[in-house]
C-alpha positions as a printed NumPy array, in Angstrom:
array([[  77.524,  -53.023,   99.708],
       [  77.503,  -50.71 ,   97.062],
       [  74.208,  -50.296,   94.925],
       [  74.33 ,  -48.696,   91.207],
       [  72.919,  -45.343,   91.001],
       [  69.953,  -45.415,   88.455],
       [  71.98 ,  -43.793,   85.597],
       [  74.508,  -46.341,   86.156],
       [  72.229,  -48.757,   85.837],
       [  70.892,  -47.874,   82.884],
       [  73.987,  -47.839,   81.264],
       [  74.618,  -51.385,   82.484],
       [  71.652,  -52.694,   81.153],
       [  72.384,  -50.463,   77.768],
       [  76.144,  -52.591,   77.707],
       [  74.332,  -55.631,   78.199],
       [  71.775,  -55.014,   75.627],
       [  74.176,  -53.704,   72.864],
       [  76.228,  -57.069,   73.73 ],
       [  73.366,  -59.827,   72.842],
       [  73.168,  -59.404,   69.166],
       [  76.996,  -60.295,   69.253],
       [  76.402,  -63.072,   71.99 ],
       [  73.418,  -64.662,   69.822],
       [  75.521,  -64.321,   66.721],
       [  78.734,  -66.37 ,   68.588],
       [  76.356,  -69.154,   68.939],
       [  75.288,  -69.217,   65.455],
       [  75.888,  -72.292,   63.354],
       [  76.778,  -72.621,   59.493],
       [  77.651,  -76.107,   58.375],
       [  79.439,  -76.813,   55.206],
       [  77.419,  -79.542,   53.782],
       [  79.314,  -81.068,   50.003],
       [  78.53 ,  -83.341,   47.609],
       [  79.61 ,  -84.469,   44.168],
       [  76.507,  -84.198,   42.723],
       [  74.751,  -81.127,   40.318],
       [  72.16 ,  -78.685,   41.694],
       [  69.731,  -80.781,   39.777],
       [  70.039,  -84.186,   41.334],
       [  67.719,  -85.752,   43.322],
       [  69.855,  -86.346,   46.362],
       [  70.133,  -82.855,   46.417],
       [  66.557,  -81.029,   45.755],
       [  65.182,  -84.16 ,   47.928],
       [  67.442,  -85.557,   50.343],
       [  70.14 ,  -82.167,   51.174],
       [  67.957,  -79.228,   51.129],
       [  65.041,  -80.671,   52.784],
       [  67.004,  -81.579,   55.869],
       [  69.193,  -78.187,   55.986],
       [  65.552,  -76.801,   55.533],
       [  64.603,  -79.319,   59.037],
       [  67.797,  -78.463,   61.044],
       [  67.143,  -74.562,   60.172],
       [  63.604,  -74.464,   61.148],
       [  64.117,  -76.549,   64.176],
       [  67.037,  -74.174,   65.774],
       [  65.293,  -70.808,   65.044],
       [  67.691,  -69.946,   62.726],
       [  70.518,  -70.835,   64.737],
       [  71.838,  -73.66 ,   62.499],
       [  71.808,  -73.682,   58.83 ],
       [  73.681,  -75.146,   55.952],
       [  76.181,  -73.722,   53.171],
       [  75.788,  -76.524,   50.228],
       [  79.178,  -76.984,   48.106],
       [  77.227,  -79.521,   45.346],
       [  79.199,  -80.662,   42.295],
       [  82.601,  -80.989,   44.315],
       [  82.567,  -76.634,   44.88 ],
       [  84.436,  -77.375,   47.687],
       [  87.546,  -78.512,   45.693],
       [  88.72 ,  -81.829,   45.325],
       [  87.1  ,  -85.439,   43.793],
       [  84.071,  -87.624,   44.551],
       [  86.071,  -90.409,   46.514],
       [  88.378,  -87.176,   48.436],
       [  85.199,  -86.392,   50.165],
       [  85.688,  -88.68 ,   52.64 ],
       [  88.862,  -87.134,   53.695],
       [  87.502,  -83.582,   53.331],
       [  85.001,  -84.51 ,   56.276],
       [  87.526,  -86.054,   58.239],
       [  89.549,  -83.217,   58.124],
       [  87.305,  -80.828,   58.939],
       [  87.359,  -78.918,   55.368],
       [  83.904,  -80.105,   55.074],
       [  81.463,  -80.557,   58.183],
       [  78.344,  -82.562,   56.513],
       [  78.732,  -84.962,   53.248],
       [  76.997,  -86.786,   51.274],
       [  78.679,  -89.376,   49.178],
       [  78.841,  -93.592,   48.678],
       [  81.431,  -95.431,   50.315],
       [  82.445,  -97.736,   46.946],
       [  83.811,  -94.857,   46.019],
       [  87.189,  -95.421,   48.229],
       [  87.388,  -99.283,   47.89 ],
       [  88.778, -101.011,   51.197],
       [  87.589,  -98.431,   53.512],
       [  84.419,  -99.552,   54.191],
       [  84.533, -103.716,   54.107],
       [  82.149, -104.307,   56.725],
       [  79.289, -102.101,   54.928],
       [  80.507, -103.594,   51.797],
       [  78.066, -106.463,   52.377],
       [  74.767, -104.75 ,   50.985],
       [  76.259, -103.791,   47.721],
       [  76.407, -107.98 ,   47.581],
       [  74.319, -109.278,   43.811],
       [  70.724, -109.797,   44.817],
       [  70.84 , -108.917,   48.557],
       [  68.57 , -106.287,   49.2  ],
       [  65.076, -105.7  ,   48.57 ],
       [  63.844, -102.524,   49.086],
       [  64.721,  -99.054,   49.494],
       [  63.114,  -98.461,   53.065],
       [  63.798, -101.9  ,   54.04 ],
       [  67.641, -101.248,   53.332],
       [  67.662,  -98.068,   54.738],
       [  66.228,  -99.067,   58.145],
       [  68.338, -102.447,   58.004],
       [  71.712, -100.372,   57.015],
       [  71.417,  -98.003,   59.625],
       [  71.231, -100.982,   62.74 ],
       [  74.103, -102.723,   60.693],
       [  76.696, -100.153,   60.548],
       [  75.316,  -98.517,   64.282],
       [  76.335, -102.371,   65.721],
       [  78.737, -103.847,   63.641],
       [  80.559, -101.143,   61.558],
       [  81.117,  -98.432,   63.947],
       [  85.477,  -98.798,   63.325],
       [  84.831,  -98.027,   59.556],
       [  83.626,  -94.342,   60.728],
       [  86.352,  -93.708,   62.947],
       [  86.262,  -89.394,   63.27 ],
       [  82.588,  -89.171,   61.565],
       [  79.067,  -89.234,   62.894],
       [  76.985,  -90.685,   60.551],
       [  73.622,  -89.378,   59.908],
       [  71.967,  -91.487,   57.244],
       [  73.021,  -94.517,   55.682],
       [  70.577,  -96.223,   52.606],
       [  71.116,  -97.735,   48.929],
       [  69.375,  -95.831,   46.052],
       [  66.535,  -97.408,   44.297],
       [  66.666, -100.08 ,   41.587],
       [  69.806, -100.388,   39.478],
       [  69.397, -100.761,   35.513],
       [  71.651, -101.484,   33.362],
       [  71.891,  -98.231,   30.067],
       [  73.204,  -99.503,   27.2  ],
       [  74.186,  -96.636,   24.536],
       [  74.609,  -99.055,   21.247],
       [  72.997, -102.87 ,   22.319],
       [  70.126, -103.829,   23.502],
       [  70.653, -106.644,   26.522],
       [  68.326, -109.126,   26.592],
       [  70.32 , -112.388,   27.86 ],
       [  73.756, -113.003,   29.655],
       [  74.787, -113.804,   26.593],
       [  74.112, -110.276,   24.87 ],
       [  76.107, -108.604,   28.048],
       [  79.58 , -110.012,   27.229],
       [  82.038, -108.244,   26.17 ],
       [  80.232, -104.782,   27.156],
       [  82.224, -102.531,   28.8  ],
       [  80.19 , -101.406,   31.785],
       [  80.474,  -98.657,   34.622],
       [  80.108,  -99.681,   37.69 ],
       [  80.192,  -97.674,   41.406],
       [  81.815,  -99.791,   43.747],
       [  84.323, -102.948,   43.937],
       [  81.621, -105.215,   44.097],
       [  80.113, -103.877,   41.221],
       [  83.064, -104.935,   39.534],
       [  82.408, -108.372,   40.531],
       [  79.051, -108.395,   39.86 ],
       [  79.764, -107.238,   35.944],
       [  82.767, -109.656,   35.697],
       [  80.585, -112.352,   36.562],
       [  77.832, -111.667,   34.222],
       [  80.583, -111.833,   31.583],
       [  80.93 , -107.994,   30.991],
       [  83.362, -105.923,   31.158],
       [  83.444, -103.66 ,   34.267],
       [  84.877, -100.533,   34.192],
       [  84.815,  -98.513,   38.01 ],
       [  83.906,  -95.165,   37.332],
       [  82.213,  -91.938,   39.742],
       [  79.22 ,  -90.693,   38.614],
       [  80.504,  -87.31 ,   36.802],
       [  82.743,  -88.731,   34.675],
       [  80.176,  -91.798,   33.729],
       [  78.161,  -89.423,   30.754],
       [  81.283,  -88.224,   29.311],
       [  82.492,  -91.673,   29.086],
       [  79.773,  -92.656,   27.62 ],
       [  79.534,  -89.748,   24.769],
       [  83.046,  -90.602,   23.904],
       [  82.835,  -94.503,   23.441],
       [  85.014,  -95.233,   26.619],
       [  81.868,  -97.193,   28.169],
       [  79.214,  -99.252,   26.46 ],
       [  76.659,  -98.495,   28.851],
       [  76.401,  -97.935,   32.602],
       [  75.037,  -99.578,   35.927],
       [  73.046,  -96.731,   37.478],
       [  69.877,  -95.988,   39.447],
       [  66.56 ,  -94.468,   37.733],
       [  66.034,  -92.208,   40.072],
       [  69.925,  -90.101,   38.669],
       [  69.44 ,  -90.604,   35.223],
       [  67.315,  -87.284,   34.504],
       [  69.927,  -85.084,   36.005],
       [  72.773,  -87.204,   34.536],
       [  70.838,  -86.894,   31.07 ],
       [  71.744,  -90.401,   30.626],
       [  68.367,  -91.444,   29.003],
       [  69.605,  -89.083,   26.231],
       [  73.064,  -91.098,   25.477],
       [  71.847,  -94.295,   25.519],
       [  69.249,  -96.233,   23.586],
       [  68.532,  -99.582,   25.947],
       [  67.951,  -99.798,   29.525],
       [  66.844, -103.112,   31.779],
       [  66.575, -103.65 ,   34.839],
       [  65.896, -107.323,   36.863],
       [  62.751, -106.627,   39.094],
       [  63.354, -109.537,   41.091],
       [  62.552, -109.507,   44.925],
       [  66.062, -108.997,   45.394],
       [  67.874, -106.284,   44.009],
       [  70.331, -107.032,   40.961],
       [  72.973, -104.476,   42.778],
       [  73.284, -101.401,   45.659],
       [  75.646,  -99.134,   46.429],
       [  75.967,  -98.119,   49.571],
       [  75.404,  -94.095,   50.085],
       [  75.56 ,  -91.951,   53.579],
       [  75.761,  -88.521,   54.904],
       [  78.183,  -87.943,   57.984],
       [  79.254,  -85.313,   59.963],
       [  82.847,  -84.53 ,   61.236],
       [  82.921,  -85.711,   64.954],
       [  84.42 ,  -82.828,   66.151],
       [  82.277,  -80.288,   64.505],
       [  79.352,  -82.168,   65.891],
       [  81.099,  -82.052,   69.255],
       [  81.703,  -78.7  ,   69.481],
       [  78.086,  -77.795,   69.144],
       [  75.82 ,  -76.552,   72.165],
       [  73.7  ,  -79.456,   73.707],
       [  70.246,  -78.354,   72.302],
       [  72.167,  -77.953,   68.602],
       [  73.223,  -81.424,   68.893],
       [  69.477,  -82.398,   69.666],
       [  68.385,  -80.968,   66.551],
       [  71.113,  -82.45 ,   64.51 ],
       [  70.012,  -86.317,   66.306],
       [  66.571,  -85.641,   65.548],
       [  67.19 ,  -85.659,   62.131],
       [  69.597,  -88.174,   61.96 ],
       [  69.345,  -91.765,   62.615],
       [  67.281,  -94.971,   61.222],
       [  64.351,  -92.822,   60.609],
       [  66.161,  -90.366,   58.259],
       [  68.041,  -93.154,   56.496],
       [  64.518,  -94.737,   55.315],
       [  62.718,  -91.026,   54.587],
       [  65.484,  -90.531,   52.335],
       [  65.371,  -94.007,   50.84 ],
       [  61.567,  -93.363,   50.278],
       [  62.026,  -89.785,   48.517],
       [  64.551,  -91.102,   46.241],
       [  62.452,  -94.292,   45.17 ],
       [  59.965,  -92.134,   44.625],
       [  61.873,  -90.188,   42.223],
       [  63.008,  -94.013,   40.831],
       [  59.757,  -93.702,   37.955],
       [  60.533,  -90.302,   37.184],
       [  63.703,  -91.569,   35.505],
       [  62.172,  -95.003,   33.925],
       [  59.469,  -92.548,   32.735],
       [  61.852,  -89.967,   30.813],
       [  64.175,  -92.736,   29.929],
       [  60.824,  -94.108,   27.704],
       [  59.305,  -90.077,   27.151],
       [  62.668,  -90.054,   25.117],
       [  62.259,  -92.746,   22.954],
       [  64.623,  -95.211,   24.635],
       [  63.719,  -99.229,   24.451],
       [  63.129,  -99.83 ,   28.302],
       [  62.39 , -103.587,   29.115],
       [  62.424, -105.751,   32.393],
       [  64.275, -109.136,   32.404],
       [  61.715, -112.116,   32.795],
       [  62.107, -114.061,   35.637],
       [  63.386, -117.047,   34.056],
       [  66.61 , -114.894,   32.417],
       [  66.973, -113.364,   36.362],
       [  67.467, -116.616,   37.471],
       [  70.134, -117.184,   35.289],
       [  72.123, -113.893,   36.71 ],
       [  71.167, -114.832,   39.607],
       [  73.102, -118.399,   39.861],
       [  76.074, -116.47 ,   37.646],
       [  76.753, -114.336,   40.527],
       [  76.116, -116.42 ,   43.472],
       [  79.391, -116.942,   44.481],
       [  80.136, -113.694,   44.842],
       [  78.273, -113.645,   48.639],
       [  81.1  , -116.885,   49.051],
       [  84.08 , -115.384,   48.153],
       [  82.993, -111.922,   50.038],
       [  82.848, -114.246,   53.399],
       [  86.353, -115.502,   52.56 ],
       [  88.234, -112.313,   51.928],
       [  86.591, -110.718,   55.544],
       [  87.71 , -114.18 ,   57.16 ],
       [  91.336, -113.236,   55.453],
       [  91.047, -109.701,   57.116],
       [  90.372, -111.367,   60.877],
       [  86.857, -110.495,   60.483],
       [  83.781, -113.266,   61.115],
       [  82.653, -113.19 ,   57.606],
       [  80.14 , -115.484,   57.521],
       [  78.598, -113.815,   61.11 ],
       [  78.805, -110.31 ,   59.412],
       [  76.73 , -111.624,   56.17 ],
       [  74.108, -113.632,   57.921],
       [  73.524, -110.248,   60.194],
       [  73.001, -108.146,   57.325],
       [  71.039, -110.446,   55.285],
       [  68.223, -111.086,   58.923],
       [  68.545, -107.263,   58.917],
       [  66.742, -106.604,   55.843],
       [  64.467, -109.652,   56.453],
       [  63.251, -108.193,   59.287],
       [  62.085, -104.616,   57.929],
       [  61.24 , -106.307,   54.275],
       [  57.107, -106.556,   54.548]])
């Protein structure tokens, strides 16, 4: 056997060390992370930067994000969906209604008056779509899945105070349901993402809007509208399903102990910290809305009622279009609904 002379070895060990820096650097991690929101938005200063702050501090460096907010990535809100799946994006945020009939089974919290609070969504979402809507993520790994706070309605011109007052009002709304929910009530609903909701609403396209507190700072929606309400009934009026998920393959490709950091910030957990940091930001935006001048009012529970029995058979004809579609409609609603029974307190 040959042994290395010392000068040899030395300039082994010299190879070696000059190589590291370039070894360390190959396993180095940058994840695209987009969304369709502004800089400014909750989501983003609470939800997004917080966790690419987690997964960067819990690698050593090794992983960290590159944000694309407000759509920098190219493309629409609802395109997002595809941009993860292809691998253009690695993390998004975004909210399923956005691509109608893609996500049916998860459809069933954005039912009228069918979940309760943020954290109790957010924990019951998660076990929903982890046992009965895996199929609907079919090349994703989902990482958080939770509604946004309480939706009010912002009127710009007419102040709502009964089902009557409603009709006629042309409304944006997030998701299919939505639409329901608004044709039901008697207004008129018009399906609209987010960014294009304040310039419809500065140009007379929309009356008004459906739309969480917790957006309307950054959305500046306080400032084109005059009226808001919301229901504040144990139940909330409407949800719109939101998540963040990761391409599969771009989580599979990572090194085991990367993937560990990713799960530990992923997961049921997540889903309700991130319900909980948004609802917090829910009285920021009821606050400004009335800082601003704006008539801000709650529906009394008498008039809830009311909406309540106007939209009840939404939940009915929901069950009958899965049944159509060879799901178990009625077994997929009564899940959902003992989900967020069980974490409601």
């Amino acid at each position: 056997m040959k042994f290395l002379r010392p000068t040899a070895l030395l300039a082994a060990s010299a190879l070696t060390a000059a190589l590291l820096p370039g070894l360390a650097r190959a396993q180095e991690v940058t994840l695209k992370f987009a969304h369709f929101m502004p800089q400014t938005n909750p989501y983003h200063q609470h939800v997004i930067v917080p966790w690419c702050e987690r997964i960067a501090a819990q690698s050593a460096g090794r992983m960290k994000c590159q944000i694309y907010p407000a759509s920098q990535l190219g493309g629409t809100a609802p395109q997002l969906l595809s941009q993860v799946r292809d691998g253009v994006a690695d993390v998004i945020w975004t909210m399923p209604g956005y691509n109608a009939g893609r996500f049916p089974i998860t459809e069933v919290f954005e039912l009228p008056f069918f979940t309760t609070t943020p954290e109790a969504t957010a924990r019951a979402l998660w076990d929903f779509t982890t046992r009965h809507a895996g199929r609907e993520f079919a090349g994703m790994k989902p990482l958080a899945t939770w509604t946004p706070g309480a939706y009010a309605f912002h009127m710009s011109k007419k102040e709502v105070k009964t089902l009557e007052d409603l009709r006629g009002q042309k409304v944006r709304t997030p998701s299919r349901l939505g639409n329901k929910l608004l044709a039901a009530l008697g207004a008129t609903p018009v399906g609209m993402p987010a960014p294009q909701m304040s310039e419809g609403i500065s140009k007379g396209v929309i009356d008004g809007a459906l739309y969480p507190w917790e957006s309307v700072p950054s959305a500046k929606l306080h400032e084109l509208t005059k009226y808001s309400f919301d229901a504040n009934a144990g139940y909330r009026m409407s949800a719109a399903t939101t998540i963040i998920v990761m391409n599969q393959k771009r989580y599979d490709s990572l090194p085991a102990e990367l993937k560990k950091v990713i799960d530990d910030n992923s997961g049921r957990e997540f889903s309700a910290q991130a319900a909980t940091a948004l609802d917090a930001q829910a009285k920021v935006g009821r606050d400004a809305t009335i800082a601003n001048g704006n008539t801000v009012h709650t529906l009394p529970a008498a008039e809830v009622a009311r909406w309540q029995a106007a939209t009840k058979g939404i939940a009915d004809e929901w069950i009958k279009e899965m049944n159509a579609a060879g799901y178990d409609g009625r077994q997929l609603h009564d899940a959902a609904a003992a989900l967020v029974q069980q974490y409601t307190h």
